Coordinates of C-alpha atoms in Angstrom, one line a residue:
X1 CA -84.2 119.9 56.5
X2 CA -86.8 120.8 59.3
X3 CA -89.5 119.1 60.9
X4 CA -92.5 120.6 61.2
X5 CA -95.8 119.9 62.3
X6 CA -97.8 118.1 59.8
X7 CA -100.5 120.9 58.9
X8 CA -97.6 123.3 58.8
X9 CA -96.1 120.7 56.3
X10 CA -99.4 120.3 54.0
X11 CA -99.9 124.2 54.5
X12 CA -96.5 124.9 53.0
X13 CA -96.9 122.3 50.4
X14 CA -100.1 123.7 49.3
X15 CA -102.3 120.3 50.3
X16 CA -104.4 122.5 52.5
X17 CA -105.2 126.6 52.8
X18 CA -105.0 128.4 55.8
X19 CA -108.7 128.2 56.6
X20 CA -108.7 124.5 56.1
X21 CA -105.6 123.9 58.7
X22 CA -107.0 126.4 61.2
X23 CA -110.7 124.5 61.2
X24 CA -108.8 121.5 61.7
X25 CA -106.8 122.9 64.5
X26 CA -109.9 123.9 66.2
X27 CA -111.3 120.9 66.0
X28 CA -108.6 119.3 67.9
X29 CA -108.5 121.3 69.7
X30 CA -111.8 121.2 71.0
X31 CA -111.7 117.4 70.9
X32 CA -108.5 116.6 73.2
X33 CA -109.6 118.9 76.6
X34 CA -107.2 118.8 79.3
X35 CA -107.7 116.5 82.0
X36 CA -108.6 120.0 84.3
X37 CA -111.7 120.8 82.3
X38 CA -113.1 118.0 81.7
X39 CA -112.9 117.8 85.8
X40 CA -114.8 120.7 85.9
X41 CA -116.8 119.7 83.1
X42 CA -118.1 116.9 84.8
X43 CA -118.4 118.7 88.6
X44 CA -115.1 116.8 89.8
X45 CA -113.1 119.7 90.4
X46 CA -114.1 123.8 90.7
X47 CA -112.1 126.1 88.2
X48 CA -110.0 127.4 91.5
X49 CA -108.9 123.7 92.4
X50 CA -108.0 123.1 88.8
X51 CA -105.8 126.1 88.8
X52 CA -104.3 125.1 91.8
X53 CA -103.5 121.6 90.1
X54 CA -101.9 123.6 87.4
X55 CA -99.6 125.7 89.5
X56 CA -98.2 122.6 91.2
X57 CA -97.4 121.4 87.5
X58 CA -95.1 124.6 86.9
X59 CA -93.2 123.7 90.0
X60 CA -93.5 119.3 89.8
X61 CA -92.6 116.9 87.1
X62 CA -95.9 115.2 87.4
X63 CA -99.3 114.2 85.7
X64 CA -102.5 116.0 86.7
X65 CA -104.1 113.5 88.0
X66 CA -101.5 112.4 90.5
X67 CA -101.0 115.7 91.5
X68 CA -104.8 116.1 92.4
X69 CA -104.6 112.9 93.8
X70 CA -101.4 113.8 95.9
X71 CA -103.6 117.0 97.3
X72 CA -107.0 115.2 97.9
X73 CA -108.8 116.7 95.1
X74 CA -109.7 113.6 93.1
X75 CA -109.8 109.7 93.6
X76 CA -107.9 107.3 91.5
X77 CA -111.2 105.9 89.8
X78 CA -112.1 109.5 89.1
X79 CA -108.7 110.1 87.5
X80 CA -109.3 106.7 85.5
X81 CA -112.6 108.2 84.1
X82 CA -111.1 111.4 83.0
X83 CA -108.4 109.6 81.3
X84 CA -110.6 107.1 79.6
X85 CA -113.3 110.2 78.7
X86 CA -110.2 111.8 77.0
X87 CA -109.2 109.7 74.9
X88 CA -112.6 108.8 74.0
X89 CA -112.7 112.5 72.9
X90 CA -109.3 112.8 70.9
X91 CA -109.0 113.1 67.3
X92 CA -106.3 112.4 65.3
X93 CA -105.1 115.6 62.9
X94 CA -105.1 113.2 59.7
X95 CA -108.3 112.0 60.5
X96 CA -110.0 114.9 60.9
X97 CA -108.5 116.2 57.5
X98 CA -110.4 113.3 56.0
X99 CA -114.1 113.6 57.8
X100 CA -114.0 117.3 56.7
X101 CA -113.2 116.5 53.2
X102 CA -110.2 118.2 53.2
X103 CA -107.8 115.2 51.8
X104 CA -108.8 111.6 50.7
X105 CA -107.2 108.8 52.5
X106 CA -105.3 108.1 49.8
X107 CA -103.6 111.4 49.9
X108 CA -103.3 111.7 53.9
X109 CA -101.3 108.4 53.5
X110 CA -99.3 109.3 50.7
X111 CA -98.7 112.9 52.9
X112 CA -98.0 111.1 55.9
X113 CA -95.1 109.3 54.5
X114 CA -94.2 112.4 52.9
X115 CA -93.9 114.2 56.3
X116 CA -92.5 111.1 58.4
X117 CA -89.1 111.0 55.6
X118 CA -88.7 114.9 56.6
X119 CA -89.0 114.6 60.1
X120 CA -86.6 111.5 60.2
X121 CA -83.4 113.6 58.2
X122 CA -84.3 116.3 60.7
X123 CA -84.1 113.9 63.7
X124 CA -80.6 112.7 62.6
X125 CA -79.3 116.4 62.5
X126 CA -79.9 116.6 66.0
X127 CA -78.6 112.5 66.5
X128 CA -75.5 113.8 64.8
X129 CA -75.2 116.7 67.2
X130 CA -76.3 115.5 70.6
X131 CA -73.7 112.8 70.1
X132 CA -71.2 115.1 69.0
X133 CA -71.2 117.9 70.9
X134 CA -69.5 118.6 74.9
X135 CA -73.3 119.6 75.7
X136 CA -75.3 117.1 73.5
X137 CA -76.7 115.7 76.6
X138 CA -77.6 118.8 77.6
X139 CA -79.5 120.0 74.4
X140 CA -81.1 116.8 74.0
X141 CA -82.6 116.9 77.6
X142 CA -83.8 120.4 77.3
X143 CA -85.8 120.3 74.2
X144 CA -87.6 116.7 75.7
X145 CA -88.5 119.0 78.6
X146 CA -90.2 121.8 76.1
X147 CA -92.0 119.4 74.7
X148 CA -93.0 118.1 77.8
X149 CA -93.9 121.6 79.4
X150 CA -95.5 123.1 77.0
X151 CA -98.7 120.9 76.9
X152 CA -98.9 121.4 80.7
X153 CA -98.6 125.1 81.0
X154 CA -99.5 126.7 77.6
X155 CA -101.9 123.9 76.3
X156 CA -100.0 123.4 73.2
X157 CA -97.6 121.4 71.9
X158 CA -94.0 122.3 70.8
X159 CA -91.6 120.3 69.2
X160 CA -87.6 120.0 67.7
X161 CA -87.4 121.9 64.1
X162 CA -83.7 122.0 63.1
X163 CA -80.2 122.9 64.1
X164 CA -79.4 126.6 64.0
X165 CA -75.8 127.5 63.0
X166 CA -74.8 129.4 65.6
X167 CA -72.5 131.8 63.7
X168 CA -75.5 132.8 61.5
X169 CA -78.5 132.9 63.8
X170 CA -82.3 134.3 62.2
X171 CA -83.7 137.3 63.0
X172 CA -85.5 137.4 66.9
X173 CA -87.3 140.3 68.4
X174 CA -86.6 139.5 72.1
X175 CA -84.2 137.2 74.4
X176 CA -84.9 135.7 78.1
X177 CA -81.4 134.1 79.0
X178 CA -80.5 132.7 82.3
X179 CA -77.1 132.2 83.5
X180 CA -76.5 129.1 86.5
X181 CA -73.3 129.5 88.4
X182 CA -72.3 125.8 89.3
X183 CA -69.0 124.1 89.1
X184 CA -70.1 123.6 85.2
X185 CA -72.1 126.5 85.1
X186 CA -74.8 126.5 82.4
X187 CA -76.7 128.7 80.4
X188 CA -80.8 128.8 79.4
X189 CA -82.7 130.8 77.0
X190 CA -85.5 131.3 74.5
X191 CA -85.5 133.8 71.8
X192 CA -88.5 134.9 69.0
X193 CA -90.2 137.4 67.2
X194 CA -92.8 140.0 69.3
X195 CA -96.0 137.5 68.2
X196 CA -94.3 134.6 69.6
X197 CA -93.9 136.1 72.8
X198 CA -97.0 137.8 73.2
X199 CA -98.7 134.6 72.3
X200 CA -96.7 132.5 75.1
X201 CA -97.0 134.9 77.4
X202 CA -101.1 135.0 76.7
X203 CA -101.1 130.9 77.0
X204 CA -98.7 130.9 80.0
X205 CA -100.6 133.7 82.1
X206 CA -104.2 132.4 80.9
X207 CA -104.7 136.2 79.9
X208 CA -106.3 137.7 77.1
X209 CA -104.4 140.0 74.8
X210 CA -105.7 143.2 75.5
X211 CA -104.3 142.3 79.0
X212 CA -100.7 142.1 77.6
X213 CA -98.5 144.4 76.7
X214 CA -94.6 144.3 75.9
X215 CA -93.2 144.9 79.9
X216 CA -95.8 142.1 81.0
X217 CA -95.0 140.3 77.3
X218 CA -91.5 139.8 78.3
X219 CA -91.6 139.1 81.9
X220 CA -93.7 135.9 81.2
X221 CA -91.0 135.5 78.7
X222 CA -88.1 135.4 81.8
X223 CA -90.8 133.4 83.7
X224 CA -90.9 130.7 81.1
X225 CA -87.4 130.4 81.0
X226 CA -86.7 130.5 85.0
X227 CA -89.6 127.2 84.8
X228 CA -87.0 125.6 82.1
X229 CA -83.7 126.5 84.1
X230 CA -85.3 124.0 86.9
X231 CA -86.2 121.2 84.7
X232 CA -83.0 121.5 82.9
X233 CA -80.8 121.9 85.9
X234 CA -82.6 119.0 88.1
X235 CA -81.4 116.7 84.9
X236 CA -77.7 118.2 84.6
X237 CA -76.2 119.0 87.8
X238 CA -76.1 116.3 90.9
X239 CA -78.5 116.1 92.9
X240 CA -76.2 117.9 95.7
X241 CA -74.8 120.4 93.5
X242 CA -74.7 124.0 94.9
X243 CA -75.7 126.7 92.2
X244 CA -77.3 129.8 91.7
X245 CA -79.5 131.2 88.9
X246 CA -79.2 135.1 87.2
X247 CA -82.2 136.8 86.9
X248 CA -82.9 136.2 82.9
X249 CA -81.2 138.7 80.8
X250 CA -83.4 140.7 77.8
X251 CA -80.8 142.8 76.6
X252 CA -78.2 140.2 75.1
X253 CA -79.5 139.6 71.2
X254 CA -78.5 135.9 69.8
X255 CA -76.1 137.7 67.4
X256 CA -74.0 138.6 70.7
X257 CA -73.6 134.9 72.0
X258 CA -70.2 133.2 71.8
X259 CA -71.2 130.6 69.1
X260 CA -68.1 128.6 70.6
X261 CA -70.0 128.1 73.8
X262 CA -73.9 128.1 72.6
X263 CA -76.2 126.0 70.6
X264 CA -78.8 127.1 69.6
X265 CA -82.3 124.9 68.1
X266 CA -85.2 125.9 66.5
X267 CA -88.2 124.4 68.0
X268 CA -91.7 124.9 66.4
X269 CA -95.1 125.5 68.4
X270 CA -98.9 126.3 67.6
X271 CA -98.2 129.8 69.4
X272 CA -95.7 130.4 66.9
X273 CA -91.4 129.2 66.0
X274 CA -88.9 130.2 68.9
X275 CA -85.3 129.1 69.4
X276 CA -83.6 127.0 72.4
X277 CA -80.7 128.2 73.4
X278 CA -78.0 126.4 75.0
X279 CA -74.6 127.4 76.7
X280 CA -71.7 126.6 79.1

């Protein structure tokens, strides 16, 4: 069983058609604006100050606003009107199913339920594993900090799918892993299909995709990952561990990994499914 996101869920149930779930997107799209645009929006912040808010947020764990804050870019009443303008704006999915006609509330309910029983048997695959495996911890850390960087840096959220048996891995078109020496030394990577990548590395370089090709394509990809490593190391090694980080490796496929020593997860995202990769 995996969890999904729930217009992928009604789309692959046949609730909703593609047109339907891609209006809705849009809509909520349009509805939740990051806290950096509405800044500019309302004359708070020029586009370069935003970006430079943004940049800190690939290197810092924390919010926009205390970030801009923290660089004197925006006062802590302005931050509370942003905040309070934004979710004044947000939509919920379901609910905008249901304003364009697109479900009754009967059936968003009944869908909703639906949706929440698969996503809970999914959740206690990866339970079962976290709290069973030498690098449970590990995993479990990793794909909280995906879901956590993803809205920040790509504007679009990511979450936990299922548990990948390692031994029989799907089909990917391209690999970023990153080795860390340490005295437990530690292992990072994300792996997809070309439209996956070319669709993170768009979001995560702000680019259009004319502007990308495959070299460009799969350095973002190695980017990505280095931005992960840091997250993912700050959480697992002591804070006075020495280490030292590979440069990330494109030519190891999944199929190549020692299954012994890696887990791998499927994670799902609007830019498309990719899979977490874990090692020793």
């Amino acid at each position: 069983m995996a969890a999904k996101f729930f217009g992928q869920f009604l789309l692959e149930k046949g609730v909703i058609d593609a047109q339907q779930l891609l209006r809705a997107l849009e809509i909520q799209r349009i509805s939740n604006p990051a806290l950096g645009e509405l800044a500019c929006e309302k004359g708070m912040l020029t586009a370069d100050q935003a970006m430079a808010i943004n940049e800190r947020q690939r290197r810092e764990d924390k919010r926009f606003g205390d970030l801009a804050q923290s660089m004197g870019l925006l006062t802590g009443d302005e931050v509370n009107i942003l905040l309070d303008e934004q979710k004044s704006r947000r939509k919920m999915f379901g609910e905008i199913l249901v304003d364009e006609g697109f479900l009754t509330r009967d059936q968003l309910d009944a869908e909703l339920r639906s949706h929440a029983g698969e996503r809970d048997d999914a959740m206690r695959s990866l339970d079962t594993m976290v709290a069973s495996h030498k690098i449970g911890r590990r995993v479990g850390n990793s794909i909280a900090t995906c879901n956590k960087l993803f809205p920040r840096l790509m504007r679009t959220q990511c979450q936990f799918s299922a548990v990948v048996d390692a031994k029989n891995p799907p089909p990917t078109d391209a690999m970023a892993l990153v080795r860390v020496a340490a005295e437990r030394p530690l292992a990072i990577g994300i792996a997809c299909d070309r439209a996956t990548m070319h669709a993170m590395a768009q979001a995560f370089l702000s680019i259009p995709p004319e502007a990308c090709d495959e070299e460009l394509a799969l350095d973002a990809l190695g980017e990505l990952v280095n931005v992960l490593m840091g997250y993912v190391v700050k959480d697992s090694l002591p804070e006075d561990a020495t280490y030292r980080a590979s440069p990330p490796d494109f030519e190891t496929p999944v199929s190549a990994l020692d299954d012994g020593m890696h887990v791998l997860v499927s994670m799902t995202s609007q830019l498309g499914p990719f899979l977490l990769v874990l090692g020793d």
